Short mmCIF file of C-alpha atoms in Angstrom, two decimals:
data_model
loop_
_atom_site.label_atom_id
_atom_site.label_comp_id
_atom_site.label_asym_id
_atom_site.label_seq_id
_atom_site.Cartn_x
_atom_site.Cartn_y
_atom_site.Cartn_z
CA UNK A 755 -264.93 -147.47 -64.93
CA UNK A 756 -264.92 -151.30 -65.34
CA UNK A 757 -264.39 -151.00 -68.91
CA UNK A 758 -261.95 -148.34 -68.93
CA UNK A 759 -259.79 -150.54 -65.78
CA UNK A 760 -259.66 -153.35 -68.24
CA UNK A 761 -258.63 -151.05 -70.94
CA UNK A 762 -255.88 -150.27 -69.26
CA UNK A 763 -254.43 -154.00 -67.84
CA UNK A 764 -252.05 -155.03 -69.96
CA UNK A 765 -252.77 -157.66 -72.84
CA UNK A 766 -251.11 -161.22 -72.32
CA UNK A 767 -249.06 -161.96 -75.48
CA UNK A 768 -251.49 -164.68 -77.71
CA UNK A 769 -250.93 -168.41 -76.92
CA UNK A 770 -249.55 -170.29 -80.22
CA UNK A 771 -251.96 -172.93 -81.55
CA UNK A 772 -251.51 -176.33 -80.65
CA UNK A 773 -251.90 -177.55 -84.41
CA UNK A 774 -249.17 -174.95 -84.96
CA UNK A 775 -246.83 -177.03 -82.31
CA UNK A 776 -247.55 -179.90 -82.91
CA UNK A 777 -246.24 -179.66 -86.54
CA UNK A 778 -242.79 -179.19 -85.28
CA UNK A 779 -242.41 -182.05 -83.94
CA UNK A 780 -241.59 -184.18 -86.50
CA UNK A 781 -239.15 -181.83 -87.83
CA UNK A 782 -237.57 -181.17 -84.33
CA UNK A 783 -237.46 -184.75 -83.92
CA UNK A 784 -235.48 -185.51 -87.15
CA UNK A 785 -232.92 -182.74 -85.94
CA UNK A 786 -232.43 -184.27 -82.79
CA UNK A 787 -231.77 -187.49 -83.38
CA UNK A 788 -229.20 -186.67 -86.70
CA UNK A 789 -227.54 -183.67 -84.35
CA UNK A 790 -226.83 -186.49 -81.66
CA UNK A 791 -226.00 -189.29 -84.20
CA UNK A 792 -223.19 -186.87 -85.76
CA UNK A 793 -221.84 -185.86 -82.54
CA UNK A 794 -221.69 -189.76 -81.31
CA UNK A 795 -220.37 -190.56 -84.92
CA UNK A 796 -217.36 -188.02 -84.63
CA UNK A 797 -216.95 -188.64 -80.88
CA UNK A 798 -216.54 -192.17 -81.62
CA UNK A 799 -214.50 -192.03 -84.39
CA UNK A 800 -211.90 -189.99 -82.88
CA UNK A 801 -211.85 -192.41 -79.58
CA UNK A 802 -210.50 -195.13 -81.86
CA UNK A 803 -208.27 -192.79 -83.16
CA UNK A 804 -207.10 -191.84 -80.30
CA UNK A 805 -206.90 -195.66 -78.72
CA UNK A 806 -204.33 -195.93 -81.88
CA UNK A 807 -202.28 -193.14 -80.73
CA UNK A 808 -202.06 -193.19 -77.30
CA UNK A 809 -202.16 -196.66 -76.89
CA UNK A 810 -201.36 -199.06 -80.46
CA UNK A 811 -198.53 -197.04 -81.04
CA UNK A 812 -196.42 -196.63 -77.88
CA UNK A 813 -197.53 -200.07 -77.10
CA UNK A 814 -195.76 -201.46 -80.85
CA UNK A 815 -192.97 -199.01 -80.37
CA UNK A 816 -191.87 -199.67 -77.15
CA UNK A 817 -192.23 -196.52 -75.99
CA UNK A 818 -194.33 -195.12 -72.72
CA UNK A 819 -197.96 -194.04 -73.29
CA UNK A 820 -197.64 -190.45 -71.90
CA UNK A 821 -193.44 -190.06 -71.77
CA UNK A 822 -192.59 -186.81 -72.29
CA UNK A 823 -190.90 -187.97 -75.97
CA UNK A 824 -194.72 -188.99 -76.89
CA UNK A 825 -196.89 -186.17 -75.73
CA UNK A 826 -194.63 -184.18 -77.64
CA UNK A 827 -194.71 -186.39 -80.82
CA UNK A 828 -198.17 -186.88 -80.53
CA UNK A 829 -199.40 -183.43 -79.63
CA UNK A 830 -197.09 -182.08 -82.80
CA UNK A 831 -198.16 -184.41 -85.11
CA UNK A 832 -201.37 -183.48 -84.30
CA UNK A 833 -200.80 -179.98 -85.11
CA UNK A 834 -199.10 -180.86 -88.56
CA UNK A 835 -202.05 -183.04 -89.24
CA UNK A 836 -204.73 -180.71 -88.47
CA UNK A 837 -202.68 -177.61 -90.21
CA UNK A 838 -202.73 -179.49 -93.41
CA UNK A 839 -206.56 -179.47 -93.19
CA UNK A 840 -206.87 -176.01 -92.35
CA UNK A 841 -204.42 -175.36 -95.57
CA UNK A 842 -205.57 -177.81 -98.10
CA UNK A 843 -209.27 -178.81 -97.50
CA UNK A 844 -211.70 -176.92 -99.25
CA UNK A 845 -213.11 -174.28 -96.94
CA UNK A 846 -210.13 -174.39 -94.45
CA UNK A 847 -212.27 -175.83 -91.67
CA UNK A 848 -214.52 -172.93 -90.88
CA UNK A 849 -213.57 -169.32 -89.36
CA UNK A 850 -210.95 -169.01 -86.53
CA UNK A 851 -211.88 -170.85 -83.67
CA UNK A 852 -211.19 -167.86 -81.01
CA UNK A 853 -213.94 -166.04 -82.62
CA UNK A 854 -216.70 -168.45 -82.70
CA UNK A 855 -218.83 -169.76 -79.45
CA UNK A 856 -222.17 -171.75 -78.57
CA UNK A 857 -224.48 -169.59 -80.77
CA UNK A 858 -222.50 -171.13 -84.18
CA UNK A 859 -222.69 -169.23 -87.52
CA UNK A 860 -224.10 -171.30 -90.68
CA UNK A 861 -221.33 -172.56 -92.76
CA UNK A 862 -221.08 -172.92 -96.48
CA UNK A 863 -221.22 -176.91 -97.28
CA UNK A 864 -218.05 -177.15 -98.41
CA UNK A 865 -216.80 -176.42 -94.93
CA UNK A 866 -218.00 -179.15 -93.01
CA UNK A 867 -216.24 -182.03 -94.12
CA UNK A 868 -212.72 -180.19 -93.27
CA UNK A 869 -214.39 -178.83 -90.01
CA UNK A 870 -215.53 -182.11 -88.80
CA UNK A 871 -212.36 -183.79 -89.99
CA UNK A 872 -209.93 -181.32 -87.99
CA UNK A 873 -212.23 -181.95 -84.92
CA UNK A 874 -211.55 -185.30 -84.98
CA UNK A 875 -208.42 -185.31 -84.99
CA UNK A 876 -208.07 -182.20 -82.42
CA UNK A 877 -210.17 -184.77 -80.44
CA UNK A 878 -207.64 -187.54 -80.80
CA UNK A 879 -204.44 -185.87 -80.59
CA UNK A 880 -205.09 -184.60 -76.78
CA UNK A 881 -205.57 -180.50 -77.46
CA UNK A 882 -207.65 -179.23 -74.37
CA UNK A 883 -210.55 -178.63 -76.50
CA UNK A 884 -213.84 -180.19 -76.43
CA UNK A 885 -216.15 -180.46 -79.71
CA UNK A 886 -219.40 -178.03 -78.86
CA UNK A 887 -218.34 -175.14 -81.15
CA UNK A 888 -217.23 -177.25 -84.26
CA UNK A 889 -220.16 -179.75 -83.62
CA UNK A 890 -223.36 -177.21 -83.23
CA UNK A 891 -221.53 -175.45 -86.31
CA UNK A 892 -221.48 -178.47 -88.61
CA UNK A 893 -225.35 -179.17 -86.83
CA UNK A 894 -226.67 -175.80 -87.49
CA UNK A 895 -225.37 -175.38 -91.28
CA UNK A 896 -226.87 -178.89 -91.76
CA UNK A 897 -230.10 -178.36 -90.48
CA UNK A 898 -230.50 -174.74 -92.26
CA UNK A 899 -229.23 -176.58 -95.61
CA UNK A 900 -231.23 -179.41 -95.49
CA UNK A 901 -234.86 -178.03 -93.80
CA UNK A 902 -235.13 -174.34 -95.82
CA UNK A 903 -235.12 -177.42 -98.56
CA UNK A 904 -237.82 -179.45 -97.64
CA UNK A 905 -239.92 -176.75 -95.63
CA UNK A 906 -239.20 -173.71 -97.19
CA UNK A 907 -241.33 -171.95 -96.15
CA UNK A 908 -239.63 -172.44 -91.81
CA UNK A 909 -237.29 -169.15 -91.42
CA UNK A 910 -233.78 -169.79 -91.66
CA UNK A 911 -233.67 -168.85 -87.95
CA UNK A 912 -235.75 -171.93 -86.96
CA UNK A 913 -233.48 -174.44 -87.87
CA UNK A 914 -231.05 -172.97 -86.16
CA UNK A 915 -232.36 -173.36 -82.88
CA UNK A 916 -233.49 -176.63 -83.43
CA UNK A 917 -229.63 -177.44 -84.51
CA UNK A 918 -228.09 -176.09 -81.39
CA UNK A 919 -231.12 -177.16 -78.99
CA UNK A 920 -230.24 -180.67 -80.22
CA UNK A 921 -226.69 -180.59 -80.16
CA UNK A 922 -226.45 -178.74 -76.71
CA UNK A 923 -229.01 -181.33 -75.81
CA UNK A 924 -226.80 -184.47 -76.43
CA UNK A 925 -223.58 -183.08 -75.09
CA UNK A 926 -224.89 -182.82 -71.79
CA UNK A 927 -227.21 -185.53 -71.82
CA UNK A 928 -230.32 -183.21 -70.93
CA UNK A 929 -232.97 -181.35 -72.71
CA UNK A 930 -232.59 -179.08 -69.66
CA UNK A 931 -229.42 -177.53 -70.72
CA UNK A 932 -230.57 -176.42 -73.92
CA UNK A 933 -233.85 -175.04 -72.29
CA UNK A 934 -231.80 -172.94 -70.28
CA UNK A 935 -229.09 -171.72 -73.47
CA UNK A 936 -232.09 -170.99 -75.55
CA UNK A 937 -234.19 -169.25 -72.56
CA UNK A 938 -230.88 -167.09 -72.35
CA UNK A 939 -230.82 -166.03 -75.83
CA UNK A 940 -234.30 -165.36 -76.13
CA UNK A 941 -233.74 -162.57 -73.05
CA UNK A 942 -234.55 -158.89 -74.58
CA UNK A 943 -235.85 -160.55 -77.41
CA UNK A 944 -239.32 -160.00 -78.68
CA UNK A 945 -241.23 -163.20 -79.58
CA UNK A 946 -244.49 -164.50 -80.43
CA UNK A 947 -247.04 -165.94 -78.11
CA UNK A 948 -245.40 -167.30 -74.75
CA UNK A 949 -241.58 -168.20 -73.83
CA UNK A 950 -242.92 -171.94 -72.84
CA UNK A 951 -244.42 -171.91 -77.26
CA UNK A 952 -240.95 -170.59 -78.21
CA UNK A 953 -239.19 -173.30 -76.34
CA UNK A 954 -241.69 -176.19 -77.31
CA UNK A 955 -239.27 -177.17 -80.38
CA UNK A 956 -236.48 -176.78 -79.34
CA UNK A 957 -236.90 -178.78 -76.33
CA UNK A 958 -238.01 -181.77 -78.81
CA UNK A 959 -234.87 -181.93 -80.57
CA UNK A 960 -232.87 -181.56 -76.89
CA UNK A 961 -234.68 -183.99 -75.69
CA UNK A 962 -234.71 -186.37 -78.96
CA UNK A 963 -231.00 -185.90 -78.69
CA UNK A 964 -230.27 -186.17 -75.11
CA UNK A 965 -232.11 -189.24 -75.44
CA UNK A 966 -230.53 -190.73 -78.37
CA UNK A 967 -226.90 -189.68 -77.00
CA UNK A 968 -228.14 -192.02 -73.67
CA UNK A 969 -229.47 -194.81 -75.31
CA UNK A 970 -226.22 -195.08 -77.40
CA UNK A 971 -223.65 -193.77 -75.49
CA UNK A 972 -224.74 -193.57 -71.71
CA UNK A 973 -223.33 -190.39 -70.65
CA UNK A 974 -222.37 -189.33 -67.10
CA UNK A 975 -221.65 -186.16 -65.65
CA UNK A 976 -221.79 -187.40 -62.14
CA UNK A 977 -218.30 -187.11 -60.64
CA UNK A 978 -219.29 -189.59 -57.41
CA UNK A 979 -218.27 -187.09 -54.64
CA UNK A 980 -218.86 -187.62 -51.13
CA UNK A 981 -222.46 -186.15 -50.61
CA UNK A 982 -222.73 -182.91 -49.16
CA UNK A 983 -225.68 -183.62 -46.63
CA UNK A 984 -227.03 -180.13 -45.37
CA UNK A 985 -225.29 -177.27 -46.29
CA UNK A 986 -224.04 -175.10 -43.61
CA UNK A 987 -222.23 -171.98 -43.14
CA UNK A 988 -219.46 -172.70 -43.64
CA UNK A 989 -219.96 -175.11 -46.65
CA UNK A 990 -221.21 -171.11 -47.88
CA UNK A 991 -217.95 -169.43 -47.27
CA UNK A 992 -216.48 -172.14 -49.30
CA UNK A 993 -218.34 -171.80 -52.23
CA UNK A 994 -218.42 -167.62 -51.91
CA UNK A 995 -214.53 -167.54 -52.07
CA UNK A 996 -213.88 -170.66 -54.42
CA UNK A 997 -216.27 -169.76 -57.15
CA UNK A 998 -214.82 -166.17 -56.81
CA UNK A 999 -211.60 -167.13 -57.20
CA UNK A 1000 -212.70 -169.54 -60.06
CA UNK A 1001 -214.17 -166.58 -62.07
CA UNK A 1002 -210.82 -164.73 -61.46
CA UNK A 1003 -208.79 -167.26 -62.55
CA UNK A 1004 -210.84 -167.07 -65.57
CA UNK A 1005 -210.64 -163.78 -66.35
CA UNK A 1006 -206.91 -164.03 -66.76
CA UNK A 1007 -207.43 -166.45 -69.31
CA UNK A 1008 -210.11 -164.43 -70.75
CA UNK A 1009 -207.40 -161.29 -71.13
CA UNK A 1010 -204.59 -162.94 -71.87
CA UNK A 1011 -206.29 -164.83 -75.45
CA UNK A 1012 -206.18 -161.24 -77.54
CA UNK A 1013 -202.28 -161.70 -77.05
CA UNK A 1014 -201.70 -165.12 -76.94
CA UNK A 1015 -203.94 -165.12 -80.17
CA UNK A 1016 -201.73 -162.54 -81.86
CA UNK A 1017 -198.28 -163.94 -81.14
CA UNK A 1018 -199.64 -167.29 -82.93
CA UNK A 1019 -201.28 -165.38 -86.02
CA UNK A 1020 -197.75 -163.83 -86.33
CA UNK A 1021 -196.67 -166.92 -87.67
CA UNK A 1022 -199.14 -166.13 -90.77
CA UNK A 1023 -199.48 -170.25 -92.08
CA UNK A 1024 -201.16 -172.59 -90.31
CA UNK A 1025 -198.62 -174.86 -91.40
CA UNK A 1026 -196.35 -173.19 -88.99
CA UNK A 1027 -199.22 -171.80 -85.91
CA UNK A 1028 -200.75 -175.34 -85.64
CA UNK A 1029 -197.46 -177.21 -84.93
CA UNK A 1030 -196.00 -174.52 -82.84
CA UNK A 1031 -199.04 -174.21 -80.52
CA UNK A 1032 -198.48 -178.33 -80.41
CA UNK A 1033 -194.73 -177.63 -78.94
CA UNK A 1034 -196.19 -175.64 -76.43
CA UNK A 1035 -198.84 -178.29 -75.77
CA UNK A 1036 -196.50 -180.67 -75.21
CA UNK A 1037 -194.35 -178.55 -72.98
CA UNK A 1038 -197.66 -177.89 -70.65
CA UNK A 1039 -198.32 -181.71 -71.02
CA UNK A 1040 -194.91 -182.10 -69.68
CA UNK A 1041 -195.25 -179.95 -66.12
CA UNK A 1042 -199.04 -181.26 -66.00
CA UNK A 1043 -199.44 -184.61 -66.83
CA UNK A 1044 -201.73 -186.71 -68.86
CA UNK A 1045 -204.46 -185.87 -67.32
CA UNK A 1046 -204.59 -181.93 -68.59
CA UNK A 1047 -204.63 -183.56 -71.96
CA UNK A 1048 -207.95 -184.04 -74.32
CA UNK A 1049 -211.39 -182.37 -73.41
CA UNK A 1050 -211.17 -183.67 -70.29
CA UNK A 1051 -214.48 -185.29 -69.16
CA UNK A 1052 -212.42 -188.84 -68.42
CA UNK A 1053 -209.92 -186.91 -67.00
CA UNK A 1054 -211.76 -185.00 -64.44
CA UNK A 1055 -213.40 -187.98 -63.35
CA UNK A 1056 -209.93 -189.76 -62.70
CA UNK A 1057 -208.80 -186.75 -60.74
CA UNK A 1058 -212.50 -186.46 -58.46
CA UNK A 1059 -212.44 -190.24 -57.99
CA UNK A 1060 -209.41 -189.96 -55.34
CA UNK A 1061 -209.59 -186.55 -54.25
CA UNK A 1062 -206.83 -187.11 -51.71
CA UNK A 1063 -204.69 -188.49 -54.34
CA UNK A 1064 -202.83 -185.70 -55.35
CA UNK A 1065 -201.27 -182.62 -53.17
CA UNK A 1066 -202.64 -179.33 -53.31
CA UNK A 1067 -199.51 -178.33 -55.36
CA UNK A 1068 -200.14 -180.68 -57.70
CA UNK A 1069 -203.98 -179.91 -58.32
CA UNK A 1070 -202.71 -176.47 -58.61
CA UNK A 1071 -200.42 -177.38 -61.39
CA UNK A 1072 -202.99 -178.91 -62.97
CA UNK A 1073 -205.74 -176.16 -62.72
CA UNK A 1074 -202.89 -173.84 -64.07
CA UNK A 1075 -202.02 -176.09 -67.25
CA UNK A 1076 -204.94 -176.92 -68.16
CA UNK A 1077 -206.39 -173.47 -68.58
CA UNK A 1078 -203.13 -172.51 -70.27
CA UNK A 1079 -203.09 -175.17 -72.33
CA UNK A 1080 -206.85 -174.20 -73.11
CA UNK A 1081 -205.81 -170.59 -74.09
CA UNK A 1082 -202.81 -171.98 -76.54
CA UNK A 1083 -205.23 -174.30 -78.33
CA UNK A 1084 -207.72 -171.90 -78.72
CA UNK A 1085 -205.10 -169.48 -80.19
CA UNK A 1086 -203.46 -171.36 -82.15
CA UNK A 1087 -206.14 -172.69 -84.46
CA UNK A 1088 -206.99 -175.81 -82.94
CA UNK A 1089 -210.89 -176.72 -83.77
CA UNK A 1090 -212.90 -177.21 -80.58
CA UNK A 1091 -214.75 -175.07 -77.55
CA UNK A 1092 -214.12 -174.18 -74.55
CA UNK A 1093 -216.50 -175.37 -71.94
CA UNK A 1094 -215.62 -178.65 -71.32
CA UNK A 1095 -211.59 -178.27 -70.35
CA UNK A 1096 -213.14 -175.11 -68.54
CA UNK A 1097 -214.92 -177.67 -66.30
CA UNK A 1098 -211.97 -179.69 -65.53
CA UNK A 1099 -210.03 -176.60 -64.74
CA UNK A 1100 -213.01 -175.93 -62.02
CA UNK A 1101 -212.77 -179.40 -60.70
CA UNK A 1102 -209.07 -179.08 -60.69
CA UNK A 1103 -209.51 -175.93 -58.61
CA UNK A 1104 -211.96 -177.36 -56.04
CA UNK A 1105 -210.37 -180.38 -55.50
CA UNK A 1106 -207.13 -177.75 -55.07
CA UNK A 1107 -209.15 -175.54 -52.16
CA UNK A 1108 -210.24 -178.70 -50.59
CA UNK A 1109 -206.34 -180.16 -50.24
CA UNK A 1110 -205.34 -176.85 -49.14
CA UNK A 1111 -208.14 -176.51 -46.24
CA UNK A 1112 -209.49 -180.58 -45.67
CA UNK A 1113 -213.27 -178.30 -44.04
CA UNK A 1114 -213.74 -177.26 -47.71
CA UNK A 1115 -216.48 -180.60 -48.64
CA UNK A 1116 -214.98 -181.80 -52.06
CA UNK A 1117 -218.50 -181.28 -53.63
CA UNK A 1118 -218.78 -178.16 -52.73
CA UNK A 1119 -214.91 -176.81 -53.82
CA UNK A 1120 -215.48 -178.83 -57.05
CA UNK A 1121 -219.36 -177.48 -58.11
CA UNK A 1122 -217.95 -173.89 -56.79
CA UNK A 1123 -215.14 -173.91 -58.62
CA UNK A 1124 -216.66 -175.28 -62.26
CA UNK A 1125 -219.39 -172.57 -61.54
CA UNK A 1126 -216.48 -169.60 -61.09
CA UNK A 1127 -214.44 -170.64 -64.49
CA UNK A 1128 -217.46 -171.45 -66.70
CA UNK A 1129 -219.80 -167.84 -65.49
CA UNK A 1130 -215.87 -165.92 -67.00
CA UNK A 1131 -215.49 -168.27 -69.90
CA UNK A 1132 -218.96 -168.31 -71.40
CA UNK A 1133 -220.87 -165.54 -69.68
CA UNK A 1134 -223.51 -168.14 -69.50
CA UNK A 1135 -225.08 -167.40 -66.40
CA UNK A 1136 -227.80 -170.63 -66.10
CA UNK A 1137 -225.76 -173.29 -68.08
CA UNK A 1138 -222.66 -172.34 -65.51
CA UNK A 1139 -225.07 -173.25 -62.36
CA UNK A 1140 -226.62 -176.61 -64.01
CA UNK A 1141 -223.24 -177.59 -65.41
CA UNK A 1142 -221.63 -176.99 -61.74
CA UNK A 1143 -225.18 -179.11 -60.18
CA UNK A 1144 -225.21 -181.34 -62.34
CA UNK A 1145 -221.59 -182.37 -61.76
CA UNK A 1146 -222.53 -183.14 -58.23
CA UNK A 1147 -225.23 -185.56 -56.51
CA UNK A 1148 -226.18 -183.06 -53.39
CA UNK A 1149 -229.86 -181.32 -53.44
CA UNK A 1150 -228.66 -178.78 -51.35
CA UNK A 1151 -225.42 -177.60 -53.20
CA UNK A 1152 -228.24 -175.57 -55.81
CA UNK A 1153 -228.90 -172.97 -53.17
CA UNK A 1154 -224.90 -172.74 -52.30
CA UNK A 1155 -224.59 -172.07 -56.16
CA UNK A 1156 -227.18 -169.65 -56.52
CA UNK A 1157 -225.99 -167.15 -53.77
CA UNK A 1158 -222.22 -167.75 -54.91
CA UNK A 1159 -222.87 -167.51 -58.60
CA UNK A 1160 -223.71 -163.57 -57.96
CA UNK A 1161 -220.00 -162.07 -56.06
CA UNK A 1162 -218.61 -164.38 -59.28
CA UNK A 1163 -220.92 -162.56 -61.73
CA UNK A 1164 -220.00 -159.42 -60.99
CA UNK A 1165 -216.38 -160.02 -61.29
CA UNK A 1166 -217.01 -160.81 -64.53
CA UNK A 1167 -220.06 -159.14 -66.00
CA UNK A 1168 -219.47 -156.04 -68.04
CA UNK A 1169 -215.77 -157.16 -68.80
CA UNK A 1170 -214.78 -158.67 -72.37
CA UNK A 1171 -215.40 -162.61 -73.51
CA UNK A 1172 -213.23 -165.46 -74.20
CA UNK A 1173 -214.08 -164.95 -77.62
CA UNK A 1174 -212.93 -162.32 -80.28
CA UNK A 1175 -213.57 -160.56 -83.63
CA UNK A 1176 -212.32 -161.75 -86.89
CA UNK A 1177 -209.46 -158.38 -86.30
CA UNK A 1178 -208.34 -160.27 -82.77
CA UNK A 1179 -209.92 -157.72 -80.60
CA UNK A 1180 -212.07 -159.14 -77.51
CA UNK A 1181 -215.60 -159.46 -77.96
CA UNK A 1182 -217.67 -157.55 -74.90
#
């Protein structure tokens, strides 16, 4: 009976070998520190270009840093610019950006240069795009080109996930973020030996580029709200209707892009969609202000370090611009992702629910609020709770998250992605 009892308990999936690990390192290592070196590289780059635009320029012309007359100059430019790449450089800076996401495709060589050259200057010219999608792209296709080289005999898939690990890794600043993408992705999947062996590399390059990204950069996701304290129940009201509401708002975005998308790829050139989707940049610049311009990491940081400094109107405005100017520049061929203007549209909306009703605790609007938008723009269920945790200082405002994240997921779960096929249909 013993034997036939153990028979029947069901076999633990075999540990990896340690030796096996621990030759990944150096390669996960290598990928981690080059993933966060080219994102720094680029980053930088395009924040001296943008210092020259926004700031050399005006300044020598005599004309106001964010006038009206310059966001539109600037934002159109910007367009022509970056439409000349997409016509003229070899490979025509990778696929459409509305149908890519976090989990990048490898690229052809020849891309890259164009793709990491329109990034730039989307970065520079104030689109409300961030640079995760073009970035883990140009990462991934470099790490599969370079390491099926040297260790041919790694699957292809390998160097992938090192590639984003590392990337996802430095943009946030934290291995932990890419242990939770990867985690996600490895869900239904079957694998060898245990999740924690499958993650072991990958969390080496996250953390030797979360690492390098600090020691170079010093990153800070902290937005320096007013601590919560303990959470109480009506702090949990709060975060039940605003991240709600967040996910909604969302959503719109999320249906609107197959039409916005289409009306844009009528114009056939991107000599003509790339410019046009910079007029109607500049006219959202125009009603929002400065601030719903650029990925918006500085931005949201200016608008959560006065949280009474604006009206509830006006952080309204700005939610609403920013994720419409998100949706244009997403549709009209601009280079970039999605998540980071989607977390200043969240703060925007917080900061909104908390002018509106002063008993809604800034942390809690803002961290409710990221959690809502990012859960309907990525469909990332664990990066949308760090992201929204991380953004705020308060050990209790986890548990808020948690129980809110769930009315906000299923609002959104099941319905289709801000993301869409190569024939502009939405992705589900």
């Amino acid at each position: 009976m013993a034997q036939d009892s153990a028979q029947q308990e069901p076999s633990a999936a075999p540990a990896t070998r340690a030796r096996t690990l621990l030759l990944s390192v150096v390669p996960a290592l290598i990928v981690g520190v080059v993933a966060s070196l080219l994102l720094v590289g680029v980053s930088s780059a395009a924040g001296q270009l943008q210092d020259v635009l926004w700031q050399d320029l005006p300044d020598a012309l005599g004309v106001g840093r964010y006038s009206v007359l310059w966001m539109f100059t600037v934002l159109v430019a910007t367009g022509i610019a970056v439409g000349l790449v997409v016509w003229k450089v070899p490979g025509h800076a990778g696929p459409d950006p509305a149908t890519t996401g976090l989990d990048a495709p490898v690229l052809p060589p020849v891309v890259l240069p164009g793709l990491l050259l329109a990034t730039a200057l989307m970065l520079a010219g104030g689109p409300s795009l961030g640079p995760e999608n073009p970035i883990i792209a140009v990462n991934v296709s470099l790490a599969v080109l370079l390491g099926t080289r040297a260790f041919p005999r790694t699957p292809e898939r390998g160097w992938v996930g090192l590639a984003e690990a590392a990337t996802i890794g430095a943009l946030f600043g934290t291995p932990v973020a890419a242990a939770l993408v990867v985690s996600e992705a490895l869900a239904g999947q079957r694998i060898k030996g245990r999740l924690w062996d499958s993650l072991f590399a990958p969390l080496v390059a996250a953390g030797a580029g979360a690492l390098t990204v600090t020691l170079v950069s010093r990153p800070s996701f902290d937005l320096h709200l007013p601590p919560l304290g303990r959470p109480g129940w009506a702090d949990l009201l709060s975060s039940l209707v605003v991240a709600s509401v967040g996910a909604l708002l969302g959503m719109c975005a999320v249906h609107a892009l197959p039409y916005v998308h289409g009306a844009f790829r009528r114009l056939r050139h991107p000599l003509l969609m790339l410019p046009a989707g910079g007029v109607v940049l500049g006219a959202l610049a125009a009603l929002g202000g400065h601030l719903t311009l650029f990925k918006g990491l500085d931005e949201l940081a200016e608008l959560a370090a006065d949280p009474g400094g604006w009206s509830a109107g006006q952080f309204a405005t700005m939610t609403v611009v920013k994720l419409a100017a998100l949706l244009v520049a997403t549709s009209c061929g601009f280079r970039g992702g999605r998540v980071f203007p989607s977390v200043f549209v969240g703060t925007a909306l917080g900061l909104c629910a908390h002018a509106l009703v002063p008993g809604v605790h800034p942390a809690v609007g803002v961290s409710a609020g990221v959690l809502g938008v990012l859960l309907a723009v990525t469909r990332q269920g664990w990066v949308s709770l760090f992201v929204a945790a991380l953004l705020v200082a308060s050990p209790g405002i986890l548990a808020l998250l948690c129980i809110a994240s769930l009315p906000a997921w299923l609002l959104v779960t099941g319905r289709p992605l801000m993301q869409l096929r190569t024939d502009g249909t939405s992705v589900r």
